[in-house]
JSON list of C-alpha atoms in Angstrom, two decimals:
[
{"chain": "S", "resi": 1, "resn": "UNK", "atom": "CA", "xyz": [8.50, 17.96, -10.02]},
{"chain": "S", "resi": 2, "resn": "UNK", "atom": "CA", "xyz": [5.43, 15.76, -9.37]},
{"chain": "S", "resi": 3, "resn": "UNK", "atom": "CA", "xyz": [7.24, 12.65, -10.62]},
{"chain": "S", "resi": 4, "resn": "UNK", "atom": "CA", "xyz": [9.71, 12.94, -7.78]},
{"chain": "S", "resi": 5, "resn": "UNK", "atom": "CA", "xyz": [7.06, 13.04, -5.05]},
{"chain": "S", "resi": 6, "resn": "UNK", "atom": "CA", "xyz": [5.28, 10.12, -6.69]},
{"chain": "S", "resi": 7, "resn": "UNK", "atom": "CA", "xyz": [8.50, 8.10, -6.58]},
{"chain": "S", "resi": 8, "resn": "UNK", "atom": "CA", "xyz": [9.01, 9.07, -2.94]},
{"chain": "S", "resi": 9, "resn": "UNK", "atom": "CA", "xyz": [5.47, 7.93, -2.14]},
{"chain": "S", "resi": 10, "resn": "UNK", "atom": "CA", "xyz": [5.98, 4.62, -3.89]},
{"chain": "S", "resi": 11, "resn": "UNK", "atom": "CA", "xyz": [9.24, 4.11, -2.02]},
{"chain": "S", "resi": 12, "resn": "UNK", "atom": "CA", "xyz": [7.49, 4.76, 1.29]},
{"chain": "S", "resi": 13, "resn": "UNK", "atom": "CA", "xyz": [4.65, 2.43, 0.34]},
{"chain": "S", "resi": 14, "resn": "UNK", "atom": "CA", "xyz": [7.04, -0.31, -0.74]},
{"chain": "S", "resi": 15, "resn": "UNK", "atom": "CA", "xyz": [8.49, -0.27, 2.77]},
{"chain": "S", "resi": 16, "resn": "UNK", "atom": "CA", "xyz": [5.13, -0.32, 4.54]},
{"chain": "S", "resi": 17, "resn": "UNK", "atom": "CA", "xyz": [3.24, -2.81, 2.38]},
{"chain": "S", "resi": 18, "resn": "UNK", "atom": "CA", "xyz": [5.42, -5.92, 2.80]},
{"chain": "S", "resi": 19, "resn": "UNK", "atom": "CA", "xyz": [5.20, -5.52, 6.56]},
{"chain": "S", "resi": 20, "resn": "UNK", "atom": "CA", "xyz": [1.39, -5.33, 6.38]},
{"chain": "S", "resi": 21, "resn": "UNK", "atom": "CA", "xyz": [1.17, -8.28, 4.01]},
{"chain": "S", "resi": 22, "resn": "UNK", "atom": "CA", "xyz": [3.10, -10.39, 6.47]},
{"chain": "S", "resi": 23, "resn": "UNK", "atom": "CA", "xyz": [0.36, -9.76, 9.03]},
{"chain": "S", "resi": 24, "resn": "UNK", "atom": "CA", "xyz": [-2.31, -11.02, 6.64]},
{"chain": "S", "resi": 25, "resn": "UNK", "atom": "CA", "xyz": [-2.99, -14.68, 6.07]},
{"chain": "S", "resi": 26, "resn": "UNK", "atom": "CA", "xyz": [-1.97, -16.11, 2.69]},
{"chain": "S", "resi": 27, "resn": "UNK", "atom": "CA", "xyz": [-5.63, -16.72, 1.78]},
{"chain": "S", "resi": 28, "resn": "UNK", "atom": "CA", "xyz": [-6.82, -13.19, 2.49]},
{"chain": "S", "resi": 29, "resn": "UNK", "atom": "CA", "xyz": [-6.98, -11.94, -1.08]},
{"chain": "S", "resi": 30, "resn": "UNK", "atom": "CA", "xyz": [-9.82, -9.65, -0.02]},
{"chain": "S", "resi": 31, "resn": "UNK", "atom": "CA", "xyz": [-7.59, -7.78, 2.39]},
{"chain": "S", "resi": 32, "resn": "UNK", "atom": "CA", "xyz": [-4.96, -7.22, -0.27]},
{"chain": "S", "resi": 33, "resn": "UNK", "atom": "CA", "xyz": [-7.47, -6.11, -2.90]},
{"chain": "S", "resi": 34, "resn": "UNK", "atom": "CA", "xyz": [-9.15, -3.66, -0.53]},
{"chain": "S", "resi": 35, "resn": "UNK", "atom": "CA", "xyz": [-5.72, -2.23, 0.24]},
{"chain": "S", "resi": 36, "resn": "UNK", "atom": "CA", "xyz": [-5.10, -1.82, -3.48]},
{"chain": "S", "resi": 37, "resn": "UNK", "atom": "CA", "xyz": [-8.44, -0.06, -3.88]},
{"chain": "S", "resi": 38, "resn": "UNK", "atom": "CA", "xyz": [-7.68, 2.34, -1.05]},
{"chain": "S", "resi": 39, "resn": "UNK", "atom": "CA", "xyz": [-4.25, 3.04, -2.47]},
{"chain": "S", "resi": 40, "resn": "UNK", "atom": "CA", "xyz": [-5.61, 3.72, -5.94]},
{"chain": "S", "resi": 41, "resn": "UNK", "atom": "CA", "xyz": [-7.97, 6.21, -4.30]},
{"chain": "S", "resi": 42, "resn": "UNK", "atom": "CA", "xyz": [-4.99, 7.95, -2.73]},
{"chain": "S", "resi": 43, "resn": "UNK", "atom": "CA", "xyz": [-5.27, 6.91, 0.91]},
{"chain": "S", "resi": 44, "resn": "UNK", "atom": "CA", "xyz": [-1.97, 6.40, 2.73]},
{"chain": "S", "resi": 45, "resn": "UNK", "atom": "CA", "xyz": [-1.10, 2.76, 3.24]},
{"chain": "S", "resi": 46, "resn": "UNK", "atom": "CA", "xyz": [-0.54, 3.21, 6.96]},
{"chain": "S", "resi": 47, "resn": "UNK", "atom": "CA", "xyz": [-4.23, 4.06, 7.52]},
{"chain": "S", "resi": 48, "resn": "UNK", "atom": "CA", "xyz": [-5.66, 1.47, 5.13]}
]
């Protein structure tokens, strides 16, 4: 079912995102928000 693949995606993302956030500086809210925009559009986090 679709819900299962969504959960799998979120699990994958939750592993990738914290690693990326650590590379960003604490003040770079723009970087985080652009990531969120890309994610909401369906782009994979790894390419964002």
